[in-house]
mmCIF file of C-alpha atoms in Angstrom:
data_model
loop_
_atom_site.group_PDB
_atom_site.id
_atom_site.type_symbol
_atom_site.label_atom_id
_atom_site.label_comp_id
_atom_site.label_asym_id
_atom_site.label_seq_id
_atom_site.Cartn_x
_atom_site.Cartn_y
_atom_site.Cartn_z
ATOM 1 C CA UNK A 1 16.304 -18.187 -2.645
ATOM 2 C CA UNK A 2 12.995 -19.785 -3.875
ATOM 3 C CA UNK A 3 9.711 -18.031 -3.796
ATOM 4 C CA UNK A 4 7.603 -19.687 -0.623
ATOM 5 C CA UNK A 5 3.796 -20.797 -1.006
ATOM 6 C CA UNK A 6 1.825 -18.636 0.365
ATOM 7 C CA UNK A 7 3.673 -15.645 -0.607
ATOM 8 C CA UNK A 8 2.561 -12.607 -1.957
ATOM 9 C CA UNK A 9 5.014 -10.885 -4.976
ATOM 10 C CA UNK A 10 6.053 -7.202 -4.932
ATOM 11 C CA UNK A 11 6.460 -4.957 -8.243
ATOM 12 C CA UNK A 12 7.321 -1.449 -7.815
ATOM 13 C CA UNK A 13 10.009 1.133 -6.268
ATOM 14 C CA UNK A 14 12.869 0.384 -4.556
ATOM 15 C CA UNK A 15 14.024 3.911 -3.038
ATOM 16 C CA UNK A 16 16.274 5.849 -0.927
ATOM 17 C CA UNK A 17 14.580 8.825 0.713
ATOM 18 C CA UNK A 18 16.306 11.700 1.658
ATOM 19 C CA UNK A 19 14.447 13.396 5.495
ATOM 20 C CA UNK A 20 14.866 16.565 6.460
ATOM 21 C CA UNK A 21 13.267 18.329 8.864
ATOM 22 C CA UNK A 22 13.839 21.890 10.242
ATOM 23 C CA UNK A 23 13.688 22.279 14.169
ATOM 24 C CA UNK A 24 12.196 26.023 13.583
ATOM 25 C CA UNK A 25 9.926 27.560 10.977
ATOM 26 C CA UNK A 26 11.615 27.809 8.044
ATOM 27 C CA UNK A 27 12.926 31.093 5.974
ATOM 28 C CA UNK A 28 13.281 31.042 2.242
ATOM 29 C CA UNK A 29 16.319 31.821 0.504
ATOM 30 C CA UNK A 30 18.513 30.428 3.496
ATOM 31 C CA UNK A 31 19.581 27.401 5.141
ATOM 32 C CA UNK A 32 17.806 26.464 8.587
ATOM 33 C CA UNK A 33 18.686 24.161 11.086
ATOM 34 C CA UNK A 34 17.394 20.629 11.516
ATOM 35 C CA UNK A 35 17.944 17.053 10.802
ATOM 36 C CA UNK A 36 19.078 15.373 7.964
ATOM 37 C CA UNK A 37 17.954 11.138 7.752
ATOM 38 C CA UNK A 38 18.800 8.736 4.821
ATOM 39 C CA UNK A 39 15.737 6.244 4.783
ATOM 40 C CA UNK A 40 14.785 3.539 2.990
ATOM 41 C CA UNK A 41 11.744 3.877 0.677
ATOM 42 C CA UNK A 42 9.485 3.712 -2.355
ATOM 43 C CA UNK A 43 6.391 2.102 -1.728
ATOM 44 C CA UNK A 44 6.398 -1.028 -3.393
ATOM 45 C CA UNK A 45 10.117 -1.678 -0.775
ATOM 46 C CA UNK A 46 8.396 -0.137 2.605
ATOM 47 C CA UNK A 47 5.078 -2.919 1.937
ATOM 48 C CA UNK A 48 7.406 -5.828 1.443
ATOM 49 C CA UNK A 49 9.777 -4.454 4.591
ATOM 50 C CA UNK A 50 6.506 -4.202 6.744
ATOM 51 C CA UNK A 51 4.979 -7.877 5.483
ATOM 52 C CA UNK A 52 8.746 -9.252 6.085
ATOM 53 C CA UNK A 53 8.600 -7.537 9.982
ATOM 54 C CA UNK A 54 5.114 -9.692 10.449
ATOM 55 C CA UNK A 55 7.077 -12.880 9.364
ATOM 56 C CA UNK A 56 5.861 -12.789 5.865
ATOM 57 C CA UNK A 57 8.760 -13.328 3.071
ATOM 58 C CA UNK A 58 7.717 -11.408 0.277
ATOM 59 C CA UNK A 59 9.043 -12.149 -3.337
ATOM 60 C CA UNK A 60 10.484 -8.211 -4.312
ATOM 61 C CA UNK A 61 10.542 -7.390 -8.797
ATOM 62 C CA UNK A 62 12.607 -3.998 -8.745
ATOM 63 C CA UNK A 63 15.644 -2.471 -10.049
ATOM 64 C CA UNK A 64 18.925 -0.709 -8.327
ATOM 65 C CA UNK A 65 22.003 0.419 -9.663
ATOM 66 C CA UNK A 66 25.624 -0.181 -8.121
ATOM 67 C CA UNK A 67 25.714 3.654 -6.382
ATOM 68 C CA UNK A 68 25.492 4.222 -2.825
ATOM 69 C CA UNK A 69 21.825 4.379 -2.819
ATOM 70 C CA UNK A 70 21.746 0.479 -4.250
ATOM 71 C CA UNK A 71 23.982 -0.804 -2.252
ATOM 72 C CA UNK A 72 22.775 0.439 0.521
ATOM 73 C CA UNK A 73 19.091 -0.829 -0.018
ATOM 74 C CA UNK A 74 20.606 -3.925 -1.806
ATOM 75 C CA UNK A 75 22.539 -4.456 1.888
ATOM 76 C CA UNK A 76 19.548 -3.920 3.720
ATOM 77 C CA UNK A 77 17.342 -6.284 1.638
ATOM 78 C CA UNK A 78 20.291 -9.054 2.010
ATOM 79 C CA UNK A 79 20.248 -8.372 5.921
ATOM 80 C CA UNK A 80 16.638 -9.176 6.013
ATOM 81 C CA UNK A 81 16.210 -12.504 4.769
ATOM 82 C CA UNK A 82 14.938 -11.622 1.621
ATOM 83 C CA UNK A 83 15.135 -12.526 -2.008
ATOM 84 C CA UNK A 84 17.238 -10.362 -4.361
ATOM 85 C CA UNK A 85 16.711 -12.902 -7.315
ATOM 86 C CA UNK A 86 13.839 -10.420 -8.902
ATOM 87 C CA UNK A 87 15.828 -7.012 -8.568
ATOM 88 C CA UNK A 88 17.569 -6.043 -11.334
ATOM 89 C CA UNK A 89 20.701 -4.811 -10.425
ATOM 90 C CA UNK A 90 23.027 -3.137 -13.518
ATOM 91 C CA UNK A 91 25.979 -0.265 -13.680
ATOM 92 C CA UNK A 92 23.404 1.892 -16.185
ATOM 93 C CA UNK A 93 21.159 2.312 -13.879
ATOM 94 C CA UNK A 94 20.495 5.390 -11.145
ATOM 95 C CA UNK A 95 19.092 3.950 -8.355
ATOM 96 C CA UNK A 96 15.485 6.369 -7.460
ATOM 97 C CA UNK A 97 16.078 8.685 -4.711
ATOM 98 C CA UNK A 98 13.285 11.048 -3.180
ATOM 99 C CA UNK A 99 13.947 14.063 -0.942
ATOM 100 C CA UNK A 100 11.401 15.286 0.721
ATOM 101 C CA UNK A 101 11.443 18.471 3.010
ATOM 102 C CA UNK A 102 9.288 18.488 5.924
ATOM 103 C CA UNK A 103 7.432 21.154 8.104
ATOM 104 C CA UNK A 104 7.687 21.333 12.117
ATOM 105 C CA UNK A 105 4.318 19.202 12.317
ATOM 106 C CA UNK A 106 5.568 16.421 10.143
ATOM 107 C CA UNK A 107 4.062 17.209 6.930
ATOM 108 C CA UNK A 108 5.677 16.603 3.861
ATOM 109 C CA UNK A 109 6.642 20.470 2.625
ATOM 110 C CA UNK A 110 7.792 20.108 -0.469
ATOM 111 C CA UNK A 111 9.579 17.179 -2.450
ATOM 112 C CA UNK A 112 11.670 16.244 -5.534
ATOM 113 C CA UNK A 113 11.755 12.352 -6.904
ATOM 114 C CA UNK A 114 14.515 11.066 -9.759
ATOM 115 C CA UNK A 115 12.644 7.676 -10.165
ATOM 116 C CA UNK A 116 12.811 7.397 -13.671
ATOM 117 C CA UNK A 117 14.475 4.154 -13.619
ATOM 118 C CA UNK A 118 11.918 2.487 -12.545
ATOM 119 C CA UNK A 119 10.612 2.829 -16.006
ATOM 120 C CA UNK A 120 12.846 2.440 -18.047
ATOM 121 C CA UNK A 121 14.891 -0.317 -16.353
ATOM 122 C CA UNK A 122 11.436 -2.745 -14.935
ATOM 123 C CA UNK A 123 10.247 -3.914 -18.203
ATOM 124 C CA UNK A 124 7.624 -6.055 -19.220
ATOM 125 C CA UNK A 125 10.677 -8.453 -20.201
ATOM 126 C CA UNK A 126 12.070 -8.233 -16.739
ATOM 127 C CA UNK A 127 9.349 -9.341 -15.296
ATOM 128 C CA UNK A 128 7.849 -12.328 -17.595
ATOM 129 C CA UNK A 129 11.349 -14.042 -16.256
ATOM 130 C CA UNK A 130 9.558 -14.511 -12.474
ATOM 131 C CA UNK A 131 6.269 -16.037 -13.805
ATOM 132 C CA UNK A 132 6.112 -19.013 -11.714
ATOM 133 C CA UNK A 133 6.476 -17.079 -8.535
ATOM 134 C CA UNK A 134 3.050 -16.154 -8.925
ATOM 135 C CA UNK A 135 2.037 -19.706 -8.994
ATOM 136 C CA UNK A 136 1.653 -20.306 -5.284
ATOM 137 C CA UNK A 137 1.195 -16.455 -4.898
ATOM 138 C CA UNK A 138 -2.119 -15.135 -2.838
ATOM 139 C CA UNK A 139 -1.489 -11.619 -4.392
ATOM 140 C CA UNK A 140 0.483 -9.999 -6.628
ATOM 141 C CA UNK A 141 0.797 -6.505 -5.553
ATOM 142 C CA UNK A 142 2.020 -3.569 -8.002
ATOM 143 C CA UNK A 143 2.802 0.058 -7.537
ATOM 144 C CA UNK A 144 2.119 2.738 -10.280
ATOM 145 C CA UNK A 145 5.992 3.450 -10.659
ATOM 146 C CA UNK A 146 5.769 0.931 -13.349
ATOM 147 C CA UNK A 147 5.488 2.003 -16.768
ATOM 148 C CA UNK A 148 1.873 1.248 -18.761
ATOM 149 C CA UNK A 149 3.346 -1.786 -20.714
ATOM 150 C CA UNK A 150 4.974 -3.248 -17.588
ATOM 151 C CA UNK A 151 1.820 -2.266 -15.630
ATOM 152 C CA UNK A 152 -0.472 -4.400 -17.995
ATOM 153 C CA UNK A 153 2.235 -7.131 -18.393
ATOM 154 C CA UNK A 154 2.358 -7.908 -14.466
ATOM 155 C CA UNK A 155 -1.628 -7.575 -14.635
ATOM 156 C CA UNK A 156 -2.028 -10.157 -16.892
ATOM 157 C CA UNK A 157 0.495 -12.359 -15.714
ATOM 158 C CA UNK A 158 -1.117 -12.767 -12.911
ATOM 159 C CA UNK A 159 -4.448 -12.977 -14.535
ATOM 160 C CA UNK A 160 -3.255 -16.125 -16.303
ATOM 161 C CA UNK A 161 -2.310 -17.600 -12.735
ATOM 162 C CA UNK A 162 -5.058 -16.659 -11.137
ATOM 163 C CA UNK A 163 -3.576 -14.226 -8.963
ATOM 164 C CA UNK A 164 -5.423 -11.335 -7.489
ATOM 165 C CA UNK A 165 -3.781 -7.832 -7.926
ATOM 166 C CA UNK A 166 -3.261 -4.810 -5.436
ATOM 167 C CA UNK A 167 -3.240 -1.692 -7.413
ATOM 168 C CA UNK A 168 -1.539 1.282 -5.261
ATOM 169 C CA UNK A 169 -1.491 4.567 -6.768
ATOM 170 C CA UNK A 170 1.752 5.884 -5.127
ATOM 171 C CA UNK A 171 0.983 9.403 -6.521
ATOM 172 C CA UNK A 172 -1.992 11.840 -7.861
ATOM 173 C CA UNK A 173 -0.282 12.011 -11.323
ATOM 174 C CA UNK A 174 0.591 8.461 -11.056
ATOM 175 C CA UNK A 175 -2.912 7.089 -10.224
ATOM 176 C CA UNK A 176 -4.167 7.514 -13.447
ATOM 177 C CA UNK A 177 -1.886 4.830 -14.875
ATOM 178 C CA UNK A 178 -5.092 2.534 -13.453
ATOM 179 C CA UNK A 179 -6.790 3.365 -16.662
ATOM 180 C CA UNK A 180 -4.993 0.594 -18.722
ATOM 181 C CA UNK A 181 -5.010 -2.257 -15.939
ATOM 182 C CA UNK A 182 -8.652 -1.218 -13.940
ATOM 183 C CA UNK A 183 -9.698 -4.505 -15.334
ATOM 184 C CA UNK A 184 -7.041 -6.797 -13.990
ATOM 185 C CA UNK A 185 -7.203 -4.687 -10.128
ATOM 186 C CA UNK A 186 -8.966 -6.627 -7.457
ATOM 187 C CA UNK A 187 -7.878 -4.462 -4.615
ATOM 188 C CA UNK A 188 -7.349 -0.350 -4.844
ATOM 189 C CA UNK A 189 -5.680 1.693 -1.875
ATOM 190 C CA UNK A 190 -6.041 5.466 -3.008
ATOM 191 C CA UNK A 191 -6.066 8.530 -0.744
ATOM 192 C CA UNK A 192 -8.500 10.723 -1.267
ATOM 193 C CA UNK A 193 -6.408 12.761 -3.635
ATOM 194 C CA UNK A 194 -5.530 9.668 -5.883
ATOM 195 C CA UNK A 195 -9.017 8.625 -5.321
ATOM 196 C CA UNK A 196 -10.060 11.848 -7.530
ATOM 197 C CA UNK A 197 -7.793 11.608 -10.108
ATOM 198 C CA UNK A 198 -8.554 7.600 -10.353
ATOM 199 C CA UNK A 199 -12.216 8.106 -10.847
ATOM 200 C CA UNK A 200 -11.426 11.131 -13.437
ATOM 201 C CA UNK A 201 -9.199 8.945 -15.479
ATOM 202 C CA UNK A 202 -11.417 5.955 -15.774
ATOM 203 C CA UNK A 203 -14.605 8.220 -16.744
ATOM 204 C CA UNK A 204 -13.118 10.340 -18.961
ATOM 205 C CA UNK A 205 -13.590 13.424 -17.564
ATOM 206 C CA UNK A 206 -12.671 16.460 -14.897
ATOM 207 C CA UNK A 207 -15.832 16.042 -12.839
ATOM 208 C CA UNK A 208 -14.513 15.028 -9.641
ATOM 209 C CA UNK A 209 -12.533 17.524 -7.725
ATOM 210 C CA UNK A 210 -10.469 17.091 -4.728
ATOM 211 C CA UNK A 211 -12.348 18.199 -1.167
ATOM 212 C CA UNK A 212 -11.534 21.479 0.061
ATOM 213 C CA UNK A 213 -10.218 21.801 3.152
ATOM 214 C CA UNK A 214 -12.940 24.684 3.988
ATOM 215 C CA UNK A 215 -15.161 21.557 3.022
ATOM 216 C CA UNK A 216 -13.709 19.024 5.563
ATOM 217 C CA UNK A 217 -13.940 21.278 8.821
ATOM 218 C CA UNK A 218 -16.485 20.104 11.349
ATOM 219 C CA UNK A 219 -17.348 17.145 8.622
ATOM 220 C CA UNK A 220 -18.867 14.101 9.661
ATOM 221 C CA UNK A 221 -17.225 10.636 8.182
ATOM 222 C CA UNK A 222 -21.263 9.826 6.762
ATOM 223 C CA UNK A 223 -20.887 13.275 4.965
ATOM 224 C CA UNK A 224 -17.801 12.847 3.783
ATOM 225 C CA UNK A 225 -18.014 9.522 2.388
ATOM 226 C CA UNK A 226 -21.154 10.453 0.748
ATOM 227 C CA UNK A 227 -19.175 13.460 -1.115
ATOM 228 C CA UNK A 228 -16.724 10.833 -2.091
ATOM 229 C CA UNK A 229 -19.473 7.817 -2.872
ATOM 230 C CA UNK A 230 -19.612 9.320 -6.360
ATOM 231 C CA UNK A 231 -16.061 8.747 -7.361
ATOM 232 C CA UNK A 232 -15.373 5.507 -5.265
ATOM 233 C CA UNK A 233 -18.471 4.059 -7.146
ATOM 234 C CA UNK A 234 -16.469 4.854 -10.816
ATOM 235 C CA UNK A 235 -13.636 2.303 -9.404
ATOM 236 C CA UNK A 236 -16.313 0.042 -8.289
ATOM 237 C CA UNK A 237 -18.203 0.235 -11.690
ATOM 238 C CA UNK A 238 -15.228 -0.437 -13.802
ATOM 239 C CA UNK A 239 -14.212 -3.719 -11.869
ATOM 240 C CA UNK A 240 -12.067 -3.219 -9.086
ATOM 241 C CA UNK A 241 -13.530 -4.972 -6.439
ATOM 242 C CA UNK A 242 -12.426 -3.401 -3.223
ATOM 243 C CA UNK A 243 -11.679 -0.024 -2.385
ATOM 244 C CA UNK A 244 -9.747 1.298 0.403
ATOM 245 C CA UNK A 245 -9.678 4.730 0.644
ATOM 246 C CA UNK A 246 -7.546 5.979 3.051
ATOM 247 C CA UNK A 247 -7.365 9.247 5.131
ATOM 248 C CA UNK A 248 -4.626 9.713 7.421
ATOM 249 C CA UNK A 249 -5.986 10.589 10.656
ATOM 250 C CA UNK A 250 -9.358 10.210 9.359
ATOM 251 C CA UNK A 251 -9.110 6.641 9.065
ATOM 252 C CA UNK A 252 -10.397 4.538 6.348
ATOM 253 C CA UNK A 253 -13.429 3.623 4.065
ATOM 254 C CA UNK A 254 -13.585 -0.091 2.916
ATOM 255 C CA UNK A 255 -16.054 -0.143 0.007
ATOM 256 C CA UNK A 256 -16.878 -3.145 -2.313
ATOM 257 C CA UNK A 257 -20.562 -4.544 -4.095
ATOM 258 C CA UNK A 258 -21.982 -6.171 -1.425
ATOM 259 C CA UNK A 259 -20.849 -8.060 1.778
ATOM 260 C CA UNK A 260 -16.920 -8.051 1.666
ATOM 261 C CA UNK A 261 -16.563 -11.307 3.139
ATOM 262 C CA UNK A 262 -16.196 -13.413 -0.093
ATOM 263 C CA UNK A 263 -12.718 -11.453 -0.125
ATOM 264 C CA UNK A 264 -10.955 -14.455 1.797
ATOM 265 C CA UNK A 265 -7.654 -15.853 0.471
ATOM 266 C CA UNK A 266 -8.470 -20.137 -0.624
ATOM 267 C CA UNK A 267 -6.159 -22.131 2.146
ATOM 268 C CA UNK A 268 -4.287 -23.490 0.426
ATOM 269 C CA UNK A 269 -2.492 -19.994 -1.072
ATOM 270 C CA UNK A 270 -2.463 -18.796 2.598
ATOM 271 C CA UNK A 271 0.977 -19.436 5.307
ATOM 272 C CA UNK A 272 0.460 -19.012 8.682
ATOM 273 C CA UNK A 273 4.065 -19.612 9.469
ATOM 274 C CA UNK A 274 5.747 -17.789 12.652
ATOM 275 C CA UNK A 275 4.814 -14.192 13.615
ATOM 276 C CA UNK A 276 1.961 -14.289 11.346
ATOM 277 C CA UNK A 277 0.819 -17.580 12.443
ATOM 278 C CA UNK A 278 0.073 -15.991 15.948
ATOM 279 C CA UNK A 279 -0.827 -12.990 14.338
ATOM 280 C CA UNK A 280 -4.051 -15.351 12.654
ATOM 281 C CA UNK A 281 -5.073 -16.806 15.874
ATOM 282 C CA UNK A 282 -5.041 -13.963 17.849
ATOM 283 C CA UNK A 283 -6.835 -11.956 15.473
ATOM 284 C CA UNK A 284 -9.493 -15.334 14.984
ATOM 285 C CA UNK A 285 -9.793 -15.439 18.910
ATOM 286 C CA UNK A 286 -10.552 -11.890 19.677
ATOM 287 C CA UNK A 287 -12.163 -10.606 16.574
ATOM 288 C CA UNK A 288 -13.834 -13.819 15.152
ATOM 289 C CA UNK A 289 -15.364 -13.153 11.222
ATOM 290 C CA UNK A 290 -18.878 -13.212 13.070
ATOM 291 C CA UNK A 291 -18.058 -10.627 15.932
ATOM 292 C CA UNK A 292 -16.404 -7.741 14.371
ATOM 293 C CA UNK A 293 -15.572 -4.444 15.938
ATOM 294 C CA UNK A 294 -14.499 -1.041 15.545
ATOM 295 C CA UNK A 295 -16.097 0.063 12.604
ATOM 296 C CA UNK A 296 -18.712 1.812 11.343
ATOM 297 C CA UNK A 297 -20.927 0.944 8.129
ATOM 298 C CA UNK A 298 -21.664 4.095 5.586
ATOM 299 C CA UNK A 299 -23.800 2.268 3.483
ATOM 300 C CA UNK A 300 -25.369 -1.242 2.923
ATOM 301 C CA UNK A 301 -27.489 -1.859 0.270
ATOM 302 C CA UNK A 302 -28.028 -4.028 -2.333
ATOM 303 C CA UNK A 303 -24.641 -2.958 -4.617
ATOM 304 C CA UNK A 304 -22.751 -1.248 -2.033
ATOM 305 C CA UNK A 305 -21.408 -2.046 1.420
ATOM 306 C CA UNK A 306 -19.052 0.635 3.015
ATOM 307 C CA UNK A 307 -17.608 1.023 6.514
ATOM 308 C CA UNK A 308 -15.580 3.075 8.108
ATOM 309 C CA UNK A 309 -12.546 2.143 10.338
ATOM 310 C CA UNK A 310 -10.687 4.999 12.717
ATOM 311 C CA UNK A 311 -7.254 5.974 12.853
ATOM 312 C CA UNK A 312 -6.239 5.111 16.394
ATOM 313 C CA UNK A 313 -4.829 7.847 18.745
ATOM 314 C CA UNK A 314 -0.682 7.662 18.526
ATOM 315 C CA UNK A 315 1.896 10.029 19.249
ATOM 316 C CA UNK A 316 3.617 11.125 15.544
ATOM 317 C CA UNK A 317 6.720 11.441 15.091
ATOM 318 C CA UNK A 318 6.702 11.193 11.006
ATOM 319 C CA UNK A 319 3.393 10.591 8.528
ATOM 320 C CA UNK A 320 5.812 9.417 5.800
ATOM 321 C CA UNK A 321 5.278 5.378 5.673
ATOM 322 C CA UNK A 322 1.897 5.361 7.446
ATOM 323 C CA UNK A 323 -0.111 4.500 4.166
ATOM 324 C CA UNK A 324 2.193 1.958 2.759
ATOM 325 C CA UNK A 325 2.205 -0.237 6.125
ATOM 326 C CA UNK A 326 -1.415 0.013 6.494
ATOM 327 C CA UNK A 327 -1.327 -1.697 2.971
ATOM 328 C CA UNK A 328 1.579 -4.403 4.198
ATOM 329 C CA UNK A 329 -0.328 -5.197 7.568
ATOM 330 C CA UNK A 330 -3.572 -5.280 5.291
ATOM 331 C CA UNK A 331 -1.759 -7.909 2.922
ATOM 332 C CA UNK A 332 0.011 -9.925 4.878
ATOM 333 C CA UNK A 333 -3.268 -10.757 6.984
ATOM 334 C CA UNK A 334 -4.779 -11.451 4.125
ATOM 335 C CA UNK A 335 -2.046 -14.005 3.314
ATOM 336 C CA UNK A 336 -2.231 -15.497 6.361
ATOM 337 C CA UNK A 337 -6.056 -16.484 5.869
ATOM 338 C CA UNK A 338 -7.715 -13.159 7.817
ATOM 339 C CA UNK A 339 -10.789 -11.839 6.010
ATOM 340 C CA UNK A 340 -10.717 -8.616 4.459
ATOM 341 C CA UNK A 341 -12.697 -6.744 7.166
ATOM 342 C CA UNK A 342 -10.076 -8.410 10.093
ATOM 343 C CA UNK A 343 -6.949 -7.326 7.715
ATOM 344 C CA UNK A 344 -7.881 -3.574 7.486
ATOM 345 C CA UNK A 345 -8.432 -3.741 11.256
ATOM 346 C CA UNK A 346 -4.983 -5.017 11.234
ATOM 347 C CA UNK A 347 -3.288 -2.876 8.951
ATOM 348 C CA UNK A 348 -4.286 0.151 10.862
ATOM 349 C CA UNK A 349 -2.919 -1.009 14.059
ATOM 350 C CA UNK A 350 0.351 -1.935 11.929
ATOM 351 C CA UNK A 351 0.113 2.293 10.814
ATOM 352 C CA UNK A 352 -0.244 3.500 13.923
ATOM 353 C CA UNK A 353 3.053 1.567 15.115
ATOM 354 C CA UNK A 354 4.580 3.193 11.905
ATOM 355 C CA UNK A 355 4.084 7.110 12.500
ATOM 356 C CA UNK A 356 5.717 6.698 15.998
ATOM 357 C CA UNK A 357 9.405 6.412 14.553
ATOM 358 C CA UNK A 358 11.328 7.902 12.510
ATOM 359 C CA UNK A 359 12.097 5.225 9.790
ATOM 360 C CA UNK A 360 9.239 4.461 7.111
ATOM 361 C CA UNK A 361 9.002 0.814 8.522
ATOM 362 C CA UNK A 362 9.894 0.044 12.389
ATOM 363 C CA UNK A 363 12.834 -2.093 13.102
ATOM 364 C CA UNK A 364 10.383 -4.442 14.779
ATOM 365 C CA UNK A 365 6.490 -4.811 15.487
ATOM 366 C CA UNK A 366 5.158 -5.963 18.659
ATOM 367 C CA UNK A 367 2.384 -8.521 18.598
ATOM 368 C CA UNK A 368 0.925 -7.869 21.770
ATOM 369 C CA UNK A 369 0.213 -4.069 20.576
ATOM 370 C CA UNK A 370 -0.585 -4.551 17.638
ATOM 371 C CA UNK A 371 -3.698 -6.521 18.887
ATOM 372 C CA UNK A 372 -3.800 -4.581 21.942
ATOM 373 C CA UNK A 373 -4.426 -1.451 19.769
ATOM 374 C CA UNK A 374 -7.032 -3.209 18.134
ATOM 375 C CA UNK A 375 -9.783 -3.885 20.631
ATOM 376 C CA UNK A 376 -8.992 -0.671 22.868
#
């Protein structure tokens, strides 16, 4: 299967994750009752699911081995649509599996990942072979499961084609890869945990420290983002040009130097094909680049425009997924020909469709609420 214009390309984890939840508080030491879900993950797999269930069609670089946990994500990749040209698939390898134990409330509890595969097995070689896809390519977007070489190899493929690059962190110890690439990243999408360790990696140093959670009771968003402004303006300084922070039910800050409307995709690396399509003109008719809504701005000055955009109410069933599909909505806008400021609008409607199911990515999105949650 060819690579499509207008398509954005995928590097990172390809992952099954292991659910379980208890269905009373739990004891240590002993077993507790609960469910038990197989679910498919890593974050660099749930953004291209999510772009592929808004009618994108994604072009996936990863690696899975030939154990139950490939085949069953290799299945489910087939079933979709989508390319398996760019995943390397070999006996050697142990396809990446995360458990993750969760609390009554949802919360991730505690958690073990074997993902070392991703490293050793999605190497710079691996991925010179899909060069060309980034051709036609709006975006090339990579997750920090990559080693550094293969990291800095993707970066400056794309470089060379001209290809913008999504940096997402995927962890706090795995942020800090952005060190070697921060000059190749266009686009950031930390939480404010990777957002800490980001800006301490790329000055050097330990003086940014991670928010308190005596410090964010009874906060305002204005004071938060200005105890934050320090470390977002580190990314900014060193190049990346827009930063999404991101803060669960806090919503997110959109921060770049100056007015973020330059951040527009050209036309002709843009496909507005199918559920996307309608996704474009909806989104152009109700929330035209001139008229925009439902957001606040932090700051506006002459080298820094911030804004913040709410979380919208939703009834959660599981948090797990919410941050990756606000960066797939986010993207595949942006692919479609949305401006940056419309695609964040969009990729939180996309998040709040996410944390009412139990599966990372829904089986389906709805257009009609997906807009309808955007101009409630």
């Amino acid at each position: 299967m060819e690579h499509g214009d207008g398509e954005a390309v995928i590097i990172g984890g390809m992952v099954l994750d292991i659910h379980a939840t208890p269905s009373m508080l739990a004891n240590p030491g002993t077993t507790t009752p609960g469910k038990v879900y197989y679910v498919q993950g890593g974050v660099a797999r749930n953004v291209a699911e999510c772009m592929s269930k808004l009618g994108a069609k994604p072009y996936m670089i990863s690696a899975l081995g030939f154990d139950m946990a490939g085949n069953l994500l290799l299945n489910q990749w087939k079933s979709a649509g989508l390319s398996i040209e760019g995943i390397l698939k070999d006996k050697d390898i142990e396809t990446p599996v995360v458990c993750n134990i969760f609390d009554v409330n949802g919360e991730v509890a505690a958690g073990v990942a074997s993902v070392e595969a991703f490293e050793k097995y999605l190497t710079p070689d691996w991925i010179f072979r899909f060069k060309n896809t980034l051709l036609s390519a709006p975006v090339l977007m990579v997750d920090a499961n990559l080693s550094h070489p293969s990291l800095e190899a993707a970066c400056k493929m794309a470089i060379d084609m001209e290809c913008p690059v999504w940096f997402e962190p995927v962890s706090v110890t795995k942020s800090r890869r952005i060190s070697s690439i921060v000059e190749y990243v266009t686009f950031a999408s930390p939480n404010e945990d990777e957002l800490i360790a980001m800006a301490n990696a790329l000055s050097g140093s330990d003086e940014f420290h991670p928010l308190k959670e005596s410090q964010k009771k009874n906060i305002s968003v204005l004071s938060l983002f200005q105890m934050l402004k320090p470390a977002i303006w580190v990314l900014l300084e060193k190049g990346i040009k827009v930063v999404l922070v991101t803060f669960g039910s806090n919503g997110v800050f959109l921060c770049n130097k100056g007015w973020p409307r330059q951040f527009k995709m050209p036309a002709e690396k843009t496909n507005q094909c199918g559920f996307r399509g309608q996704l474009f003109k909806t989104v152009m008719q109700k929330c035209p680049p001139s008229r925009y809504s439902g957001f606040s701005e932090l700051d506006r000055s002459s080298h820094l425009f911030a804004v913040h955009f709410p979380s919208l109410p939703a009834s959660v069933v599981r948090l797990t997924g919410a941050g990756d599909c606000l960066v797939g909505g986010t993207l595949t806008s942006i692919c479609a020909g949305l401006d940056i400021m419309q695609s964040v609008s969009v990729g939180i409607a996309v998040a709040k469709a996410v944390v009412e199911v139990e599966a990372n990515v829904p089986s389906t999105f709805s257009l009609s609420a997906i807009t309808a949650s955007m101009w409630k």
